[in-house]
Coordinates of N, CA and C in Angstrom, one line a residue:
K1 N 0.8 -1.2 -0.1 CA 0.0 0.0 0.0 C 0.9 1.3 0.0
L2 N 0.4 2.3 -0.7 CA 1.1 3.6 -0.7 C 0.1 4.6 -0.1
K3 N 0.7 5.6 0.6 CA -0.1 6.6 1.3 C 0.3 8.0 0.7
L4 N -0.7 8.8 0.5 CA -0.5 10.1 0.0 C -0.3 11.0 1.2
M5 N 0.9 11.8 1.2 CA 1.2 12.6 2.2 C 0.3 13.8 2.5
E6 N -0.4 14.2 1.4 CA -1.2 15.5 1.4 C -2.5 15.1 2.2
C7 N -3.1 13.9 2.1 CA -4.3 13.6 2.6 C -4.5 12.4 3.5
L8 N -3.3 11.5 3.4 CA -3.1 10.3 4.1 C -4.1 9.2 3.6
H9 N -4.6 9.4 2.5 CA -5.4 8.3 1.9 C -4.5 7.2 1.3
R10 N -5.0 5.9 1.5 CA -4.1 4.7 1.1 C -4.7 4.2 -0.2
F11 N -3.8 3.7 -1.1 CA -4.2 3.1 -2.3 C -3.2 2.0 -2.7
C12 N -3.8 1.1 -3.5 CA -2.9 0.1 -4.1 C -1.8 0.8 -4.9
G13 N -0.5 0.4 -4.8 CA 0.6 1.0 -5.4 C 0.5 1.0 -6.9
N14 N 0.1 0.0 -7.6 CA -0.1 0.1 -9.1 C -1.3 0.9 -9.5
C15 N -2.4 1.1 -8.7 CA -3.5 1.9 -9.0 C -3.2 3.4 -9.0
I16 N -2.6 3.8 -7.9 CA -2.3 5.2 -7.7 C -1.2 5.7 -8.6
E17 N -0.3 4.8 -8.9 CA 0.8 5.2 -10.0 C 0.3 5.3 -11.3
K18 N -0.6 4.5 -11.6 CA -1.3 4.5 -13.0 C -2.1 5.8 -13.1
C19 N -2.8 6.1 -12.0 CA -3.6 7.4 -12.0 C -2.7 8.6 -12.3
L20 N -1.5 8.6 -11.6 CA -0.6 9.8 -11.8 C 0.0 9.8 -13.2
R21 N 0.2 8.5 -13.7 CA 0.9 8.4 -15.0 C -0.1 8.9 -16.1
L22 N -1.4 8.8 -15.9 CA -2.4 9.2 -16.9 C -2.6 10.7 -16.8
G23 N -2.0 11.5 -15.9 CA -2.1 12.8 -15.8 C -3.1 13.4 -14.9
K24 N -3.7 12.4 -14.1 CA -4.7 12.9 -13.0 C -3.9 13.2 -11.7
K25 N -3.5 14.4 -11.6 CA -2.7 14.8 -10.4 C -3.6 15.2 -9.2
E26 N -4.4 14.2 -8.8 CA -5.3 14.4 -7.7 C -5.5 13.1 -7.0
C27 N -6.0 13.2 -5.8 CA -6.3 12.0 -5.0 C -7.6 11.5 -5.5
P28 N -7.8 10.2 -5.8 CA -9.1 9.7 -6.3 C -10.2 9.7 -5.3
S29 N -9.9 9.9 -4.0 CA -10.9 9.9 -3.0 C -11.4 11.4 -2.7
C30 N -10.4 12.2 -2.5 CA -10.9 13.6 -2.0 C -10.5 14.7 -3.1
R31 N -9.8 14.3 -4.2 CA -9.6 15.2 -5.3 C -8.5 16.2 -4.9
I32 N -7.8 16.0 -3.8 CA -6.7 17.0 -3.5 C -5.6 16.9 -4.5
H33 N -5.0 18.1 -4.8 CA -3.9 18.1 -5.8 C -2.7 17.3 -5.2
I34 N -2.1 16.5 -6.1 CA -0.8 15.7 -5.9 C 0.3 16.4 -6.7
P35 N 1.3 16.9 -6.2 CA 2.3 17.5 -7.0 C 3.1 16.5 -7.9
S36 N 3.4 15.4 -7.3 CA 4.2 14.4 -8.1 C 4.3 13.0 -7.4
R37 N 4.9 12.1 -7.9 CA 5.0 10.8 -7.2 C 5.8 10.8 -6.0
R38 N 6.5 11.9 -5.7 CA 7.2 12.0 -4.5 C 6.3 12.2 -3.2
S39 N 5.0 12.5 -3.5 CA 4.1 12.6 -2.4 C 3.7 11.2 -1.9
L40 N 4.1 10.1 -2.6 CA 3.6 8.8 -2.2 C 4.7 8.2 -1.3
R41 N 4.2 7.6 -0.2 CA 5.1 7.0 0.8 C 4.5 5.5 1.0
P42 N 5.4 4.6 1.2 CA 4.9 3.2 1.6 C 4.3 3.3 2.9
D43 N 3.3 2.5 3.2 CA 2.6 2.5 4.5 C 2.9 1.2 5.1
T44 N 4.0 1.0 5.7 CA 4.4 -0.2 6.2 C 3.6 -0.8 7.4
N45 N 3.1 0.1 8.2 CA 2.2 -0.2 9.3 C 1.0 -0.8 8.8
F46 N 0.4 -0.3 7.8 CA -0.9 -0.8 7.3 C -0.7 -2.2 6.6
D47 N 0.5 -2.4 5.9 CA 0.9 -3.6 5.3 C 1.1 -4.7 6.4
N48 N 1.7 -4.3 7.5 CA 1.9 -5.2 8.6 C 0.6 -5.7 9.2
L49 N -0.3 -4.7 9.3 CA -1.6 -5.0 9.9 C -2.4 -6.0 9.0
L50 N -2.4 -5.9 7.7 CA -3.0 -6.8 6.7 C -2.3 -8.1 6.8
A51 N -1.0 -8.1 6.8 CA -0.2 -9.4 7.0 C -0.6 -10.2 8.2
S52 N -0.8 -9.5 9.4 CA -1.2 -10.2 10.6 C -2.6 -10.7 10.6
I53 N -3.5 -10.2 9.7 CA -4.8 -10.6 9.6 C -4.9 -11.8 8.6
Y54 N -4.4 -11.5 7.4 CA -4.6 -12.4 6.2 C -3.4 -13.3 5.9
G55 N -2.2 -13.1 6.6 CA -1.0 -13.9 6.2 C -0.3 -13.3 5.1
D56 N 0.1 -14.2 4.2 CA 0.9 -13.8 3.0 C -0.2 -13.3 1.9
I57 N -0.1 -12.0 1.7 CA -1.1 -11.4 0.8 C -0.9 -11.9 -0.6
N58 N 0.3 -12.1 -1.1 CA 0.6 -12.6 -2.4 C -0.1 -14.0 -2.7
K59 N 0.1 -14.8 -1.6 CA -0.6 -16.2 -1.7 C -2.0 -16.1 -1.8
L60 N -2.6 -15.2 -0.9 CA -4.0 -15.0 -0.9 C -4.5 -14.5 -2.1
E61 N -3.9 -13.6 -2.9 CA -4.3 -13.1 -4.1 C -4.2 -14.1 -5.2
Q62 N -3.2 -14.9 -5.2 CA -3.1 -16.0 -6.1 C -4.2 -17.1 -6.0
M63 N -4.5 -17.4 -4.6 CA -5.6 -18.3 -4.4 C -7.0 -17.8 -4.9
E64 N -7.2 -16.5 -4.7 CA -8.4 -15.8 -5.1 C -8.5 -15.9 -6.7
E65 N -7.3 -15.7 -7.3 CA -7.4 -15.7 -8.8 C -7.7 -17.0 -9.3
K66 N -7.1 -18.1 -8.6 CA -7.4 -19.4 -9.0 C -8.9 -19.8 -8.9
Q67 N -9.4 -19.4 -7.7 CA -10.9 -19.5 -7.5 C -11.7 -18.9 -8.5
I68 N -11.4 -17.7 -8.8 CA -12.2 -16.9 -9.8 C -12.1 -17.7 -11.2
E69 N -10.9 -18.1 -11.5 CA -10.7 -18.9 -12.8 C -11.5 -20.1 -12.8
L70 N -11.6 -20.8 -11.7 CA -12.3 -22.0 -11.7 C -13.8 -21.8 -11.8
V71 N -14.3 -20.7 -11.1 CA -15.7 -20.4 -11.2 C -16.1 -19.9 -12.7
N72 N -15.3 -19.2 -13.3 CA -15.5 -18.8 -14.7 C -15.5 -20.0 -15.5
K73 N -14.6 -20.9 -15.4 CA -14.5 -22.1 -16.2 C -15.8 -23.0 -16.0
R74 N -16.2 -23.1 -14.8 CA -17.5 -23.9 -14.6 C -18.7 -23.3 -15.2
K75 N -18.7 -21.9 -15.1 CA -19.8 -21.1 -15.7 C -19.9 -21.2 -17.2
Y76 N -18.6 -21.2 -17.8 CA -18.6 -21.4 -19.2 C -19.0 -22.7 -19.7
M77 N -18.6 -23.8 -18.9 CA -19.0 -25.2 -19.2 C -20.5 -25.4 -19.1
N78 N -21.2 -24.8 -18.1 CA -22.6 -24.9 -17.9 C -23.3 -24.1 -18.9
N79 N -22.8 -22.9 -19.3 CA -23.5 -22.2 -20.5 C -23.4 -23.0 -21.8
A80 N -22.2 -23.5 -22.0 CA -22.1 -24.3 -23.3 C -23.1 -25.6 -23.2
Y81 N -23.2 -26.2 -22.1 CA -24.1 -27.4 -22.0 C -25.5 -26.9 -22.1
A82 N -25.9 -25.8 -21.5 CA -27.3 -25.3 -21.7 C -27.6 -25.0 -23.2
E83 N -26.7 -24.3 -23.8 CA -26.9 -23.9 -25.2 C -27.0 -25.1 -26.1
S84 N -26.1 -26.2 -25.8 CA -26.2 -27.4 -26.6 C -27.5 -28.1 -26.4
R85 N -27.9 -28.1 -25.1 CA -29.2 -28.8 -24.8 C -30.4 -28.1 -25.5
A86 N -30.3 -26.8 -25.4 CA -31.5 -26.0 -26.0 C -31.5 -26.3 -27.5
R87 N -30.4 -26.3 -28.2 CA -30.4 -26.6 -29.7 C -30.9 -27.9 -29.9
G88 N -30.5 -29.0 -29.1 CA -31.0 -30.2 -29.3 C -32.5 -30.4 -29.1
I89 N -33.0 -29.6 -28.1 CA -34.5 -29.6 -27.9 C -35.2 -29.0 -29.0
M90 N -34.7 -27.9 -29.6 CA -35.4 -27.2 -30.6 C -35.3 -28.1 -31.9
Q91 N -34.3 -28.8 -32.1 CA -34.3 -29.7 -33.3 C -35.2 -30.8 -33.1
Q92 N -35.4 -31.3 -31.8 CA -36.3 -32.4 -31.5 C -37.8 -31.9 -31.7
A93 N -38.1 -30.6 -31.4 CA -39.4 -30.1 -31.5 C -39.6 -29.9 -33.0
T94 N -38.6 -29.5 -33.8 CA -38.8 -29.3 -35.2 C -39.2 -30.7 -35.9
R95 N -38.5 -31.7 -35.5 CA -38.8 -33.0 -36.1 C -40.1 -33.6 -35.6
R96 N -40.7 -33.1 -34.6 CA -41.9 -33.6 -34.1 C -41.8 -35.1 -33.8
G97 N -41.0 -35.3 -32.7 CA -40.8 -36.8 -32.4 C -42.1 -37.7 -32.2
N98 N -42.0 -38.8 -32.5 CA -43.2 -39.7 -32.5 C -43.3 -40.3 -31.0
K99 N -43.9 -39.5 -30.1 CA -44.2 -40.0 -28.8 C -45.7 -40.3 -28.6
K100 N -45.9 -41.4 -27.8 CA -47.2 -41.8 -27.6 C -47.9 -40.7 -26.8
P101 N -49.1 -40.4 -27.1 CA -49.8 -39.3 -26.4 C -50.1 -39.7 -24.9
N102 N -49.8 -38.8 -24.0 CA -50.3 -39.0 -22.7 C -51.7 -38.3 -22.5
L103 N -52.6 -39.1 -21.9 CA -53.9 -38.7 -21.7 C -54.0 -37.7 -20.5
G104 N -54.8 -36.6 -20.7 CA -54.9 -35.6 -19.7 C -56.2 -35.7 -19.0
R105 N -56.5 -34.7 -18.0 CA -57.6 -34.8 -17.3 C -58.6 -33.7 -17.5
F106 N -58.2 -32.7 -18.4 CA -59.1 -31.6 -18.7 C -60.2 -32.1 -19.8
G107 N -59.9 -33.1 -20.5 CA -60.8 -33.6 -21.5 C -61.6 -34.8 -20.9
N108 N -62.1 -35.7 -21.9 CA -62.9 -36.8 -21.5 C -62.1 -38.1 -21.5
Q109 N -60.7 -38.0 -21.6 CA -59.8 -39.1 -21.5 C -59.7 -39.7 -20.1
P110 N -59.5 -41.1 -20.1 CA -59.3 -41.7 -18.8 C -58.0 -41.3 -18.2
Q111 N -57.8 -41.3 -16.8 CA -56.6 -41.0 -16.1 C -55.6 -42.1 -16.4
P112 N -54.3 -41.7 -16.5 CA -53.3 -42.7 -16.7 C -53.1 -43.6 -15.3
K113 N -52.8 -44.8 -15.5 CA -52.6 -45.7 -14.3 C -51.4 -45.4 -13.6
P114 N -51.4 -45.4 -12.4 CA -50.1 -45.2 -11.6 C -49.3 -46.4 -11.6
S115 N -48.0 -46.2 -11.8 CA -47.0 -47.3 -11.8 C -46.8 -48.0 -10.4
S116 N -47.0 -47.1 -9.4 CA -46.8 -47.7 -8.0 C -47.6 -46.7 -7.1
E117 N -47.6 -47.2 -5.8 CA -48.3 -46.3 -4.8 C -47.6 -44.9 -4.6
G118 N -48.2 -43.9 -4.5 CA -47.7 -42.6 -4.2 C -47.4 -41.8 -5.5
D119 N -47.8 -42.5 -6.7 CA -47.6 -41.7 -8.0 C -48.3 -40.4 -8.0
A120 N -49.4 -40.3 -7.3 CA -50.2 -39.1 -7.3 C -49.7 -38.1 -6.2
S121 N -48.5 -38.3 -5.7 CA -48.0 -37.5 -4.7 C -47.7 -36.0 -5.1
E122 N -47.2 -35.2 -4.1 CA -46.8 -33.9 -4.5 C -45.7 -33.7 -5.5
S123 N -44.8 -34.7 -5.4 CA -43.7 -34.8 -6.3 C -44.0 -34.7 -7.9
Q124 N -45.3 -35.2 -8.1 CA -45.6 -35.3 -9.5 C -46.5 -34.1 -10.0
L125 N -46.7 -33.1 -9.1 CA -47.4 -31.9 -9.5 C -46.4 -31.0 -10.0
V126 N -46.8 -30.3 -11.1 CA -45.9 -29.3 -11.8 C -46.5 -27.9 -11.7
N127 N -45.8 -26.9 -11.3 CA -46.2 -25.4 -11.3 C -45.8 -24.8 -12.6
F128 N -46.6 -24.1 -13.2 CA -46.2 -23.4 -14.5 C -47.2 -22.2 -14.7
V129 N -46.7 -21.4 -15.6 CA -47.5 -20.2 -16.0 C -48.0 -20.4 -17.4
L130 N -49.4 -20.2 -17.5 CA -49.9 -20.3 -18.9 C -50.4 -18.9 -19.3
R131 N -49.7 -18.3 -20.2 CA -49.9 -16.8 -20.4 C -50.2 -16.5 -21.9
R132 N -51.0 -15.6 -22.2 CA -51.4 -15.3 -23.6 C -50.2 -14.7 -24.3
H133 N -50.0 -15.2 -25.5 CA -48.8 -14.7 -26.2 C -48.9 -13.2 -26.4
P134 N -47.7 -12.4 -26.4 CA -47.7 -11.1 -26.4 C -48.4 -10.4 -27.6
Q135 N -48.3 -11.1 -28.8 CA -48.9 -10.7 -30.0 C -50.4 -11.2 -30.2
E136 N -50.9 -11.9 -29.3 CA -52.3 -12.5 -29.5 C -53.3 -11.5 -29.1
R137 N -54.3 -11.4 -29.9 CA -55.4 -10.4 -29.7 C -56.7 -11.0 -29.8
L138 N -56.9 -12.2 -30.3 CA -58.3 -12.8 -30.7 C -58.9 -13.5 -29.4
V139 N -58.1 -13.8 -28.4 CA -58.6 -14.4 -27.2 C -58.1 -13.5 -26.0
C140 N -58.8 -13.7 -24.9 CA -58.3 -12.9 -23.7 C -57.3 -13.6 -22.9
R141 N -56.8 -12.9 -21.8 CA -55.9 -13.5 -20.9 C -56.7 -14.4 -20.0
L142 N -56.0 -15.4 -19.4 CA -56.6 -16.2 -18.3 C -56.7 -15.2 -17.1
R143 N -57.7 -15.4 -16.3 CA -57.9 -14.7 -15.1 C -56.8 -15.2 -14.0
R144 N -56.5 -16.4 -14.1 CA -55.5 -17.1 -13.3 C -54.4 -17.7 -14.1
E145 N -53.3 -17.2 -14.3 CA -52.2 -17.7 -15.2 C -51.4 -18.7 -14.5
Y146 N -51.2 -18.6 -13.2 CA -50.4 -19.6 -12.4 C -51.2 -20.8 -12.2
L147 N -50.7 -22.0 -12.7 CA -51.3 -23.3 -12.6 C -50.6 -24.3 -11.9
R148 N -51.3 -25.4 -11.4 CA -50.5 -26.4 -10.8 C -51.4 -27.8 -11.2
T149 N -50.6 -28.5 -11.9 CA -51.4 -29.8 -12.4 C -50.5 -31.0 -12.4
S150 N -51.1 -32.1 -12.7 CA -50.3 -33.4 -12.7 C -49.3 -33.2 -13.9
S151 N -48.2 -34.0 -13.7 CA -47.2 -33.9 -14.7 C -47.6 -34.7 -16.0
D152 N -48.7 -35.4 -15.9 CA -49.1 -36.1 -17.1 C -50.0 -35.3 -18.0
I153 N -50.4 -34.1 -17.6 CA -51.3 -33.3 -18.5 C -50.6 -33.0 -19.8
T154 N -51.2 -33.2 -20.9 CA -50.6 -32.9 -22.2 C -51.0 -31.5 -22.8
M155 N -50.4 -31.1 -23.8 CA -50.7 -29.9 -24.4 C -52.0 -29.8 -25.0
L156 N -52.5 -31.1 -25.6 CA -53.9 -31.1 -26.1 C -54.9 -30.9 -25.0
S157 N -54.6 -31.4 -23.8 CA -55.5 -31.2 -22.6 C -55.5 -29.7 -22.2
L158 N -54.3 -29.0 -22.3 CA -54.3 -27.6 -22.0 C -55.0 -26.8 -23.0
K159 N -55.0 -27.2 -24.3 CA -55.9 -26.5 -25.3 C -57.3 -26.7 -25.0
K160 N -57.8 -27.8 -24.6 CA -59.2 -28.1 -24.3 C -59.5 -27.2 -23.1
F161 N -58.6 -27.1 -22.1 CA -58.9 -26.3 -20.9 C -59.0 -24.8 -21.4
L162 N -58.2 -24.4 -22.3 CA -58.2 -23.0 -22.7 C -59.5 -22.7 -23.5
K163 N -60.0 -23.6 -24.4 CA -61.2 -23.4 -25.1 C -62.3 -23.2 -24.2
I164 N -62.4 -24.0 -23.0 CA -63.4 -23.9 -22.0 C -63.3 -22.5 -21.3
K165 N -62.2 -22.3 -20.7 CA -62.0 -21.1 -19.9 C -62.2 -19.8 -20.6
L166 N -61.8 -19.8 -21.9 CA -61.8 -18.5 -22.7 C -63.1 -18.5 -23.5
S167 N -64.1 -19.5 -23.3 CA -65.3 -19.5 -24.2 C -65.0 -19.3 -25.6
Y168 N -64.0 -20.0 -26.1 CA -63.6 -19.9 -27.5 C -64.6 -20.7 -28.3
E169 N -65.2 -20.3 -29.4 CA -66.2 -20.9 -30.2 C -65.5 -21.7 -31.3
G170 N -64.2 -21.6 -31.6 CA -63.6 -22.3 -32.7 C -63.2 -23.7 -32.2
D171 N -62.3 -24.3 -33.0 CA -61.9 -25.7 -32.7 C -60.7 -25.7 -31.7
V172 N -60.6 -26.7 -31.0 CA -59.4 -26.9 -30.1 C -58.1 -26.8 -30.9
S173 N -58.1 -27.3 -32.1 CA -56.9 -27.3 -32.9 C -56.4 -25.9 -33.4
D174 N -57.3 -24.9 -33.1 CA -56.9 -23.5 -33.4 C -55.8 -23.0 -32.5
F175 N -55.7 -23.6 -31.3 CA -54.7 -23.2 -30.3 C -53.4 -23.8 -30.6
Q176 N -52.4 -22.9 -30.3 CA -51.0 -23.3 -30.3 C -50.4 -23.0 -28.9
V177 N -49.7 -23.9 -28.3 CA -49.0 -23.7 -27.0 C -47.5 -23.7 -27.3
L178 N -46.8 -22.7 -26.8 CA -45.4 -22.5 -27.1 C -44.6 -22.3 -25.8
I179 N -43.3 -22.5 -25.9 CA -42.4 -22.2 -24.9 C -41.2 -21.3 -25.4
P180 N -41.0 -20.2 -24.8 CA -39.8 -19.4 -25.2 C -38.5 -20.1 -24.9
L181 N -37.7 -20.3 -25.9 CA -36.5 -21.2 -25.8 C -35.4 -20.6 -26.7
G182 N -34.2 -20.4 -26.2 CA -33.1 -20.1 -26.9 C -33.2 -18.9 -27.8
E183 N -32.8 -18.9 -29.0 CA -32.9 -17.8 -29.9 C -34.2 -17.7 -30.6
E184 N -35.2 -18.5 -30.4 CA -36.5 -18.5 -31.0 C -37.3 -17.5 -30.3
K185 N -37.5 -16.2 -30.9 CA -38.1 -15.1 -30.3 C -39.6 -15.4 -30.1
N186 N -40.3 -16.1 -31.1 CA -41.6 -16.3 -31.0 C -42.0 -17.7 -30.2
G187 N -40.9 -18.4 -29.8 CA -41.2 -19.5 -29.0 C -41.2 -20.8 -29.9
V188 N -41.1 -22.0 -29.2 CA -41.1 -23.3 -29.9 C -42.5 -23.9 -29.7
I189 N -43.1 -24.3 -30.8 CA -44.5 -24.8 -30.7 C -44.3 -26.2 -30.1
L190 N -45.1 -26.5 -29.2 CA -45.1 -27.8 -28.5 C -46.1 -28.7 -29.1
D191 N -45.8 -30.0 -29.3 CA -46.7 -31.0 -29.8 C -47.9 -31.3 -28.9
D192 N -49.0 -31.8 -29.4 CA -50.2 -32.1 -28.6 C -49.9 -33.2 -27.5
D193 N -49.0 -34.2 -27.9 CA -48.8 -35.3 -27.0 C -47.7 -35.0 -26.0
Y194 N -47.1 -33.8 -26.0 CA -46.1 -33.5 -25.0 C -46.8 -33.3 -23.6
S195 N -46.2 -33.9 -22.6 CA -46.9 -33.8 -21.3 C -46.1 -32.5 -20.6
I196 N -46.9 -31.9 -19.6 CA -46.2 -30.8 -18.9 C -45.0 -31.2 -18.1
G197 N -45.0 -32.4 -17.7 CA -43.8 -33.0 -16.9 C -42.6 -33.1 -17.8
Y198 N -42.8 -33.5 -19.1 CA -41.7 -33.7 -20.1 C -41.2 -32.2 -20.4
V199 N -42.1 -31.3 -20.7 CA -41.6 -29.9 -21.0 C -40.9 -29.4 -19.8
H200 N -41.4 -29.6 -18.5 CA -40.6 -29.0 -17.5 C -39.3 -29.7 -17.2
N201 N -39.2 -31.0 -17.5 CA -37.9 -31.6 -17.2 C -36.9 -31.4 -18.3
E202 N -37.3 -31.4 -19.5 CA -36.4 -31.4 -20.7 C -36.2 -30.0 -21.3
M203 N -37.1 -29.1 -21.1 CA -37.0 -27.8 -21.8 C -36.8 -26.6 -20.9
N204 N -36.7 -26.8 -19.6 CA -36.6 -25.7 -18.7 C -35.2 -25.7 -18.3
N205 N -34.5 -24.6 -18.6 CA -33.1 -24.5 -18.3 C -32.8 -23.5 -17.2
T206 N -33.9 -23.2 -16.4 CA -33.8 -22.2 -15.4 C -34.3 -22.9 -14.0
D207 N -34.1 -22.2 -12.9 CA -34.6 -22.7 -11.6 C -36.1 -22.2 -11.4
H208 N -36.6 -21.5 -12.3 CA -38.0 -20.9 -12.1 C -39.0 -21.8 -12.8
D209 N -40.2 -21.5 -12.4 CA -41.3 -22.3 -13.1 C -41.4 -21.9 -14.5
I210 N -41.7 -22.9 -15.4 CA -41.8 -22.6 -16.8 C -43.0 -21.7 -17.1
V211 N -42.8 -20.9 -18.2 CA -43.8 -20.0 -18.7 C -44.1 -20.5 -20.1
L212 N -45.5 -20.8 -20.3 CA -45.9 -21.3 -21.6 C -46.9 -20.1 -22.2
H213 N -46.8 -19.9 -23.4 CA -47.7 -19.0 -24.2 C -48.7 -19.7 -25.1
Y214 N -49.9 -19.2 -25.1 CA -50.9 -19.7 -26.1 C -51.3 -18.6 -27.0
R215 N -51.7 -19.1 -28.2 CA -52.2 -18.1 -29.2 C -53.1 -18.9 -30.2
I216 N -53.9 -18.2 -31.0 CA -54.7 -18.8 -32.0 C -54.0 -18.9 -33.3
L217 N -54.1 -20.1 -33.9 CA -53.4 -20.3 -35.2 C -53.9 -19.5 -36.3
H218 N -55.3 -19.2 -36.3 CA -55.9 -18.4 -37.3 C -55.3 -17.0 -37.5
K219 N -54.8 -16.5 -36.4 CA -54.2 -15.1 -36.4 C -53.0 -15.1 -37.2
Q220 N -52.2 -16.1 -37.0 CA -51.0 -16.3 -37.8 C -51.2 -16.3 -39.3
K221 N -52.3 -17.0 -39.7 CA -52.6 -17.2 -41.1 C -53.1 -15.8 -41.6
Q222 N -53.8 -15.0 -40.8 CA -54.3 -13.8 -41.3 C -53.2 -12.7 -41.6
T223 N -52.2 -12.8 -40.8 CA -51.1 -11.8 -40.8 C -50.0 -12.1 -41.8
T224 N -50.1 -13.3 -42.5 CA -49.1 -13.7 -43.4 C -49.6 -13.5 -44.9

């Protein structure tokens, strides 16, 4: 540490010397004029105090640099994995994978049979937000957007639910359910047989509840 004799403020030696070298002849804290580098004095008492608290300062700084480098490396790897996963999911959604439809409970379909006791437990409930697409104007917003349902509910069941809740007079097939994902600004269209559990587990790259958008397909045809 270096100390300014004019005001007794302390700074990192490299920092204050760079400040003076760039022509700023003033204290960064109080703006008092500094005639030259001769106004700088080593502050051995302060250095000794830091050494008594933290030990070897150089080793401490090296350790912190290694920790920062490790954190940045892990963050880069996580981001690369998330981007790769998002690209794979978008390609899968484009190909429209041949999954067997999961039957939902909003329509007239029978409930799926539990594989074992406790399948209807809290762990199989999924929280999500079902929100009108920002560009949709033909149907209204849901009065209650935050929903909690079984993980087996399909997108087709959500469309039937929307038709009833919004008093929509058209066909269920007019609805599209999308999820904002990656670089797809308008969202990725979800197949009717996708379950909310599948979407939550495979397409949600955040720690938050998933947000789904709905819109009317006829609107897209009219605007093109």
